Amino acid sequence: MLAEKGWRSPTLSKEYGGGGLSQEHEVILAEEFDRARAVGGVGFPPLFPALLVWGTEEQKRKFLVPVVRAEKVIFQAFTEPQSGSDLAGIVSRAERDGDDWLITGQKIFVSGQGIPNYLYGPFVTDPQAPRHRNLGYFIIPYPSKGLELRRQNLLNGHGQNFVFLDSVRIPGDYLIGGDHQGWQVAGTSLELEHGGRGSPIQRDEYVNHLLEYARQSKLGEKTIGGDEVLQQLTMENYIDSHINGLFKLRNYWMYTTRQEMSYQGSLSYLFSKEYLMKNANRARDVVGMYSLLGEKDPRAPHEGIQEAFQRGSLVWAHPGGPIEVQKVIVARRIGISQTRERAATTPSTAGASGV
Ligand SMILES: Cc1cc2nc3c(=O)[nH]c(=O)nc-3n(C[C@H](O)[C@H](O)[C@H](O)COP(=O)(O)OP(=O)(O)OC[C@H]3O[C@@H](n4cnc5c(N)ncnc54)[C@H](O)[C@@H]3O)c2cc1C
């Protein structure tokens, strides 16, 4: 129903399945979804940045529109067993076969619920070419002959997938960008995945629950919040959550006003990964042993949300590249590394409409 109104991607133009609305509308929608505690809220499908910057008009209509309209599901398949942080070290191959490509290799940690219609990601098109100039970026239909997905369950219990590809045949027009431009195309996706679009709202259910717990639960005669030490710990969580929100808001403003961005996305991303782990530890100190009880235990406060948070905080440190890698990116962009790096092109800096 949201997709029918174009509210999943409110600012994207109507011709691509979006709402054709302004940034102000998007902020209002995000706030209302937040107030209603609606799952998901507004945002953009992950393939959106790469297609808007690098896709042909036919590719945008063929792949972007059905995903924005929630008619098709798409999973991001970048990581390989030997190349997660070092994404440029991928080895899965795409070989030309007439007008088609044959793709062989393995991907890992590929997130997504349900059954996808497409996967997408970079593959080696030229093993002789130097790093960063040897990749193509492909969309792979699922199911396809030779393509297999197997469930990979992590500590937080959410679904990731192992992906196996054995000579999977892909039509030539499923290549996004040139056959040596896959690194640049992936960079466009990663700028947004690394927090480059920010967010107009900060939603932190874990802090909200912790505040409620500190207000209501008793420790002897006092509430938890009335205890000096536990009050300080709860406040640390509240403050870090606010800082995280401000980073996201700053990035949202910079992105939507089309300012040149460099370190801001990765700084926000690494801060959020670090604060979530710190908050999980402090929440454990505040809630005590009860924070270890899962959702099935009737004694668990707030249906076990703090227990799930502790597991989640460890898992969330990794998607999109771990904390240390975000620090490497920031260091390169603020000029304290041997390597200098600029941000990849995003739909915002490329001048795409309705970003
Ligand atoms: C919940 C979840 C969802 C994910 N979803 C997806 C998805 O949808 N699609 C997808 O393609 N991938 C996905 N990933 C994979 C994710 O991108 C990788 O886990 C991540 O890039 C790290 O790669 P790795 O796990 O192989 O760790 P490694 O690269 O092996 O790194 C291990 C550790 O080594 C350290 N390290 C590595 N390099 C450096 C360095 N240069 N400097 C300092 N320290 C370093 C880091 O501390 C890191 O934690 C997901 C992962 C998780 C956990």
Coordinates of C-alpha atoms and ligand atoms in Angstrom, one line a residue:
M1 CA 0.0 0.0 0.0
L2 CA 2.9 2.4 0.8
A3 CA 4.5 1.5 -2.6
E4 CA 1.2 2.3 -4.4
K5 CA 1.3 5.8 -3.0
G6 CA 5.0 6.1 -3.8
W7 CA 5.8 6.5 -0.1
R8 CA 8.6 3.9 0.1
S9 CA 10.8 6.4 -1.8
P10 CA 8.8 9.6 -1.5
T11 CA 11.3 12.0 -3.3
L12 CA 12.0 9.7 -6.2
S13 CA 10.2 10.8 -9.3
K14 CA 6.8 9.2 -10.2
E15 CA 8.1 7.8 -13.4
Y16 CA 10.5 5.6 -11.4
G17 CA 7.8 4.5 -9.0
G18 CA 8.5 7.1 -6.3
G19 CA 6.1 9.7 -4.8
G20 CA 7.5 12.7 -6.7
L21 CA 7.4 14.6 -3.3
S22 CA 9.7 17.1 -1.7
Q23 CA 12.3 16.6 1.0
E24 CA 9.9 18.3 3.4
H25 CA 7.3 15.7 2.7
E26 CA 9.8 12.9 3.2
V27 CA 10.7 14.3 6.6
I28 CA 7.0 14.5 7.6
L29 CA 6.4 10.9 6.4
A30 CA 9.5 9.7 8.2
E31 CA 8.3 11.4 11.4
E32 CA 4.8 9.9 11.1
F33 CA 6.1 6.4 10.5
D34 CA 8.4 6.8 13.5
R35 CA 5.5 8.1 15.7
A36 CA 3.4 5.0 14.6
R37 CA 6.4 2.8 15.3
A38 CA 5.9 1.4 11.8
V39 CA 8.5 -1.1 10.6
G40 CA 10.6 0.0 7.7
G41 CA 9.6 3.5 7.1
V42 CA 10.8 5.6 4.1
G43 CA 14.0 5.0 2.3
F44 CA 15.5 3.8 -1.0
P45 CA 16.1 0.3 -2.3
P46 CA 19.8 -0.5 -2.2
L47 CA 20.2 -0.8 -5.9
F48 CA 18.8 2.7 -6.4
P49 CA 22.0 4.8 -6.2
A50 CA 24.0 2.6 -8.6
L51 CA 21.2 2.5 -11.1
L52 CA 20.4 6.2 -10.9
V53 CA 24.1 7.1 -11.6
W54 CA 25.2 4.3 -13.9
G55 CA 22.1 2.7 -15.4
T56 CA 20.7 3.3 -18.8
E57 CA 17.2 4.5 -19.1
E58 CA 16.0 1.0 -20.0
Q59 CA 17.8 -0.5 -17.0
K60 CA 16.2 2.0 -14.6
R61 CA 12.8 1.1 -16.0
K62 CA 13.4 -2.6 -16.0
F63 CA 15.1 -3.0 -12.6
L64 CA 14.5 0.0 -10.5
V65 CA 10.8 0.6 -11.0
P66 CA 9.5 -2.9 -9.9
V67 CA 11.8 -2.8 -6.8
V68 CA 10.6 0.7 -5.8
R69 CA 7.0 -0.5 -6.3
A70 CA 7.7 -3.5 -4.0
E71 CA 6.8 -5.9 -6.9
K72 CA 10.3 -7.4 -6.9
V73 CA 12.9 -8.2 -4.2
I74 CA 16.6 -7.6 -4.7
F75 CA 19.6 -8.7 -2.6
Q76 CA 23.1 -7.2 -2.5
A77 CA 25.8 -9.8 -3.2
F78 CA 29.2 -8.1 -2.7
T79 CA 31.0 -10.0 0.0
E80 CA 33.0 -13.2 -0.7
P81 CA 34.6 -15.6 1.7
Q82 CA 38.1 -14.1 1.3
S83 CA 37.0 -10.5 0.6
G84 CA 34.8 -8.7 3.0
S85 CA 36.7 -5.7 4.3
D86 CA 39.0 -5.9 1.3
L87 CA 36.2 -5.8 -1.2
A88 CA 38.4 -5.1 -4.2
G89 CA 40.0 -8.6 -3.6
I90 CA 36.9 -10.5 -5.0
V91 CA 37.6 -13.4 -7.2
S92 CA 34.2 -14.6 -8.5
R93 CA 34.4 -14.3 -12.3
A94 CA 32.2 -13.1 -15.2
E95 CA 33.3 -14.3 -18.6
R96 CA 31.9 -13.2 -21.9
D97 CA 30.1 -15.8 -24.0
G98 CA 28.8 -14.1 -27.1
D99 CA 26.4 -11.3 -26.0
D100 CA 26.0 -13.0 -22.6
W101 CA 28.2 -13.4 -19.5
L102 CA 28.8 -16.6 -17.6
I103 CA 29.2 -16.0 -13.8
T104 CA 31.0 -18.4 -11.5
G105 CA 32.0 -18.0 -7.9
Q106 CA 30.7 -17.6 -4.3
K107 CA 29.2 -14.8 -2.2
I108 CA 28.5 -14.8 1.5
F109 CA 26.5 -12.9 4.2
V110 CA 24.0 -11.8 1.5
S111 CA 21.1 -10.3 3.5
G112 CA 17.4 -10.5 2.7
Q113 CA 14.2 -12.0 3.8
G114 CA 12.1 -14.2 1.6
I115 CA 13.0 -15.2 -2.0
P116 CA 14.7 -12.6 -4.2
N117 CA 13.9 -11.9 -7.8
Y118 CA 17.4 -10.4 -8.4
L119 CA 20.9 -10.3 -6.8
Y120 CA 23.5 -7.7 -7.8
G121 CA 27.2 -7.1 -7.2
P122 CA 30.7 -6.9 -8.7
F123 CA 32.5 -9.7 -10.4
V124 CA 36.0 -10.0 -12.0
T125 CA 35.6 -9.4 -15.8
D126 CA 39.4 -9.0 -16.5
P127 CA 41.8 -11.0 -14.3
Q128 CA 44.8 -9.3 -16.0
A129 CA 43.7 -5.8 -15.2
P130 CA 44.9 -4.0 -12.0
R131 CA 42.7 -3.9 -8.9
H132 CA 39.8 -1.5 -9.0
R133 CA 39.8 -1.7 -12.9
N134 CA 39.0 -5.4 -13.2
L135 CA 35.4 -5.6 -12.2
G136 CA 31.9 -5.4 -13.8
Y137 CA 28.7 -4.9 -11.8
F138 CA 25.9 -7.3 -12.7
I139 CA 22.3 -7.9 -12.0
I140 CA 21.5 -11.6 -11.7
P141 CA 18.0 -13.0 -12.0
Y142 CA 16.8 -15.5 -9.4
P143 CA 16.1 -18.3 -10.0
S144 CA 18.7 -19.0 -12.7
K145 CA 20.3 -22.3 -13.8
G146 CA 23.5 -22.8 -11.7
L147 CA 22.5 -20.3 -9.0
E148 CA 21.9 -21.6 -5.5
L149 CA 21.1 -19.8 -2.2
R150 CA 21.6 -21.4 1.2
R151 CA 20.5 -19.8 4.5
Q152 CA 23.3 -18.5 6.8
N153 CA 22.1 -17.8 10.3
L154 CA 24.1 -15.4 12.4
L155 CA 24.2 -14.5 16.1
N156 CA 21.1 -12.2 15.8
G157 CA 19.2 -15.0 14.0
H158 CA 18.3 -12.9 10.9
G159 CA 18.6 -14.4 7.5
Q160 CA 21.8 -14.0 5.6
N161 CA 22.6 -16.3 2.6
F162 CA 25.5 -18.2 1.1
V163 CA 25.3 -17.8 -2.7
F164 CA 26.9 -20.3 -5.1
L165 CA 27.2 -19.5 -8.8
D166 CA 28.2 -22.0 -11.4
S167 CA 28.3 -20.7 -15.0
V168 CA 25.1 -18.7 -14.5
R169 CA 24.1 -17.1 -17.8
I170 CA 23.4 -13.4 -17.7
P171 CA 22.2 -11.3 -20.7
G172 CA 24.6 -8.5 -21.8
D173 CA 22.2 -5.7 -20.8
Y174 CA 22.3 -6.9 -17.1
L175 CA 25.7 -5.2 -16.8
I176 CA 25.4 -1.8 -15.0
G177 CA 28.2 0.6 -16.2
G178 CA 31.1 -0.5 -18.4
D179 CA 32.7 -3.9 -18.0
H180 CA 35.7 -2.4 -16.2
Q181 CA 33.7 0.1 -14.1
G182 CA 32.3 -2.3 -11.4
W183 CA 34.4 -0.8 -8.6
Q184 CA 33.1 2.7 -9.3
V185 CA 29.5 1.5 -9.5
A186 CA 29.9 -0.4 -6.2
G187 CA 31.4 2.7 -4.7
T188 CA 28.2 4.6 -5.5
S189 CA 26.2 2.0 -3.7
L190 CA 28.6 2.0 -0.7
E191 CA 28.5 5.8 -0.2
L192 CA 24.9 5.5 0.7
E193 CA 25.2 2.2 2.6
H194 CA 27.9 3.9 4.6
G195 CA 25.5 6.6 5.8
G196 CA 26.0 9.1 3.0
R197 CA 22.3 9.9 2.7
G198 CA 21.8 10.2 6.5
S199 CA 18.3 10.3 7.9
P200 CA 16.0 13.0 9.1
I201 CA 15.0 11.0 12.2
Q202 CA 16.8 9.0 14.8
R203 CA 14.9 6.0 15.9
D204 CA 16.3 4.1 18.9
E205 CA 13.8 1.7 20.4
Y206 CA 16.4 0.3 22.7
V207 CA 17.1 3.6 24.4
N208 CA 13.3 4.3 24.6
H209 CA 12.8 1.0 26.4
L210 CA 15.8 1.6 28.7
L211 CA 14.4 5.0 29.7
E212 CA 11.0 3.5 30.4
Y213 CA 12.8 0.8 32.5
A214 CA 14.8 3.4 34.4
R215 CA 11.6 5.4 35.1
Q216 CA 9.5 2.5 36.3
S217 CA 11.5 -0.4 37.7
K218 CA 12.4 -0.4 41.4
L219 CA 15.7 -0.9 43.1
G220 CA 14.7 -1.2 46.7
E221 CA 12.9 2.0 47.6
K222 CA 14.2 3.9 44.6
T223 CA 13.5 3.7 40.9
I224 CA 16.5 2.5 38.7
G225 CA 16.8 6.1 37.5
G226 CA 17.0 7.3 41.1
D227 CA 20.2 5.4 41.6
E228 CA 23.2 7.7 40.8
V229 CA 25.3 5.2 39.0
L230 CA 22.6 3.6 36.9
Q231 CA 21.2 7.1 36.1
Q232 CA 24.6 8.1 34.7
L233 CA 24.9 5.0 32.6
T234 CA 21.4 5.5 31.2
M235 CA 22.2 9.0 30.3
E236 CA 25.3 7.9 28.4
N237 CA 23.1 5.8 26.3
Y238 CA 20.6 8.7 25.8
I239 CA 23.4 11.1 24.8
D240 CA 25.2 8.8 22.4
S241 CA 21.9 8.0 20.7
H242 CA 21.3 11.8 20.3
I243 CA 24.8 12.3 18.8
N244 CA 24.1 9.5 16.4
G245 CA 20.9 11.2 15.4
L246 CA 22.6 14.5 14.8
F247 CA 25.3 12.9 12.5
K248 CA 22.5 11.3 10.5
L249 CA 20.6 14.6 10.3
R250 CA 23.7 16.5 9.2
N251 CA 24.3 14.0 6.5
Y252 CA 20.7 14.0 5.3
W253 CA 20.9 17.8 5.0
M254 CA 24.2 17.7 3.2
Y255 CA 23.0 15.0 0.8
T256 CA 19.7 16.5 0.0
T257 CA 21.2 20.0 -0.5
R258 CA 23.7 18.3 -2.9
Q259 CA 26.8 19.4 -1.0
E260 CA 30.2 17.7 -1.6
M261 CA 30.6 15.0 1.0
S262 CA 33.8 13.1 2.0
Y263 CA 34.2 11.5 5.4
Q264 CA 30.8 12.3 6.8
G265 CA 29.0 9.1 5.8
S266 CA 31.6 6.7 7.2
L267 CA 32.1 8.8 10.3
S268 CA 28.4 8.5 11.1
Y269 CA 28.4 4.8 10.2
L270 CA 31.3 4.0 12.5
F271 CA 29.9 6.1 15.3
S272 CA 26.6 4.2 15.1
K273 CA 28.3 0.8 15.1
E274 CA 30.5 1.8 18.1
Y275 CA 27.7 3.4 20.1
L276 CA 25.4 0.5 19.7
M277 CA 28.0 -1.8 21.3
K278 CA 28.6 0.6 24.1
N279 CA 24.9 1.1 24.6
A280 CA 24.4 -2.7 24.8
N281 CA 27.1 -3.0 27.4
R282 CA 25.7 -0.1 29.5
A283 CA 22.1 -1.4 29.1
R284 CA 23.3 -4.7 30.5
D285 CA 24.7 -2.9 33.6
V286 CA 21.5 -1.0 34.1
V287 CA 19.1 -3.9 33.6
G288 CA 21.4 -6.5 35.2
M289 CA 21.0 -10.2 34.9
Y290 CA 17.4 -9.8 33.5
S291 CA 18.9 -8.3 30.3
L292 CA 20.2 -11.8 29.5
L293 CA 16.7 -13.3 29.4
G294 CA 15.4 -13.8 25.9
E295 CA 11.9 -13.1 24.5
K296 CA 10.6 -16.5 25.5
D297 CA 11.2 -15.9 29.2
P298 CA 8.2 -14.2 30.9
R299 CA 10.6 -12.5 33.4
A300 CA 12.5 -10.7 30.5
P301 CA 11.8 -7.0 30.6
H302 CA 10.2 -5.6 27.5
E303 CA 9.8 -9.1 25.9
G304 CA 13.6 -9.6 25.9
I305 CA 14.5 -6.6 23.7
Q306 CA 17.7 -5.9 25.6
E307 CA 18.9 -9.5 25.1
A308 CA 18.2 -9.3 21.3
F309 CA 20.0 -5.9 21.3
Q310 CA 23.1 -7.3 22.8
R311 CA 23.4 -9.9 20.1
G312 CA 22.4 -7.5 17.4
S313 CA 25.0 -4.9 18.5
L314 CA 27.8 -7.3 17.8
V315 CA 26.4 -8.4 14.4
W316 CA 25.7 -4.8 13.2
A317 CA 29.4 -4.0 13.6
H318 CA 30.1 -5.7 10.3
P319 CA 27.6 -5.0 7.5
G320 CA 28.9 -2.5 4.9
G321 CA 32.5 -3.0 6.3
P322 CA 33.5 -3.1 10.0
I323 CA 34.4 -0.2 12.3
E324 CA 38.2 -0.4 11.5
V325 CA 37.4 -0.2 7.7
Q326 CA 35.2 2.9 8.2
K327 CA 38.2 4.4 10.2
V328 CA 40.5 3.7 7.2
I329 CA 38.0 5.4 4.9
V330 CA 37.7 8.5 7.1
A331 CA 41.5 8.6 7.5
R332 CA 42.0 8.6 3.7
R333 CA 39.5 11.3 3.3
I334 CA 40.8 13.7 5.9
G335 CA 44.4 13.2 4.7
I336 CA 46.0 11.2 7.5
S337 CA 46.7 8.1 5.4
Q338 CA 49.3 7.1 2.8
T339 CA 46.4 6.7 0.4
R340 CA 44.1 9.6 -0.4
E341 CA 40.6 9.0 -1.5
R342 CA 37.6 11.0 -2.6
A343 CA 33.9 10.0 -2.2
A344 CA 32.4 8.1 -5.1
T345 CA 29.8 9.8 -7.2
T346 CA 26.3 9.6 -5.6
P347 CA 22.9 10.4 -7.2
S348 CA 23.1 13.7 -5.2
T349 CA 26.4 14.8 -6.6
A350 CA 25.6 13.4 -10.1
G351 CA 22.6 15.8 -10.2
A352 CA 20.0 13.0 -10.5
S353 CA 16.4 14.3 -9.8
G354 CA 14.4 13.3 -6.8
V355 CA 17.3 11.9 -4.7
Ligands
LIG1 C1 24.4 -8.9 9.5 C2 25.2 -8.8 8.3 C3 24.7 -8.5 7.1 C4 25.4 -8.4 6.0 N1 24.8 -8.2 4.8 C5 25.5 -8.2 3.6 C6 24.9 -8.1 2.3 O1 23.6 -7.9 2.3 N2 25.6 -8.2 1.2 C7 27.0 -8.3 1.3 O2 27.6 -8.4 0.2 N3 27.6 -8.5 2.5 C8 26.9 -8.4 3.6 N4 27.6 -8.5 4.8 C9 29.0 -8.8 4.9 C10 29.8 -7.6 5.4 O3 29.9 -6.6 4.4 C11 31.2 -8.1 5.8 O4 31.0 -8.9 7.0 C12 32.2 -7.1 6.1 O5 32.5 -6.4 4.9 C13 33.5 -7.6 6.8 O6 34.0 -8.6 6.0 P1 34.4 -10.0 6.8 O7 33.2 -10.4 7.6 O8 34.9 -10.9 5.7 O9 35.5 -9.6 7.8 P2 37.0 -9.5 7.5 O10 37.2 -8.7 6.2 O11 37.6 -10.8 7.5 O12 37.5 -8.7 8.7 C14 37.7 -9.3 10.0 C15 38.1 -8.2 11.0 O13 39.4 -7.8 10.6 C16 39.6 -6.4 10.8 N5 40.1 -5.7 9.6 C17 40.0 -6.1 8.3 N6 40.6 -5.3 7.5 C18 41.2 -4.3 8.3 C19 42.0 -3.2 8.0 N7 42.3 -2.8 6.8 N8 42.4 -2.4 9.1 C20 42.1 -2.8 10.3 N9 41.3 -3.9 10.6 C21 40.9 -4.6 9.6 C22 38.3 -5.9 11.2 O14 38.3 -5.7 12.6 C23 37.3 -7.0 10.9 O15 36.3 -7.0 11.9 C24 26.8 -8.6 6.0 C25 27.4 -8.9 7.3 C26 26.7 -9.0 8.4 C27 27.3 -9.3 9.7

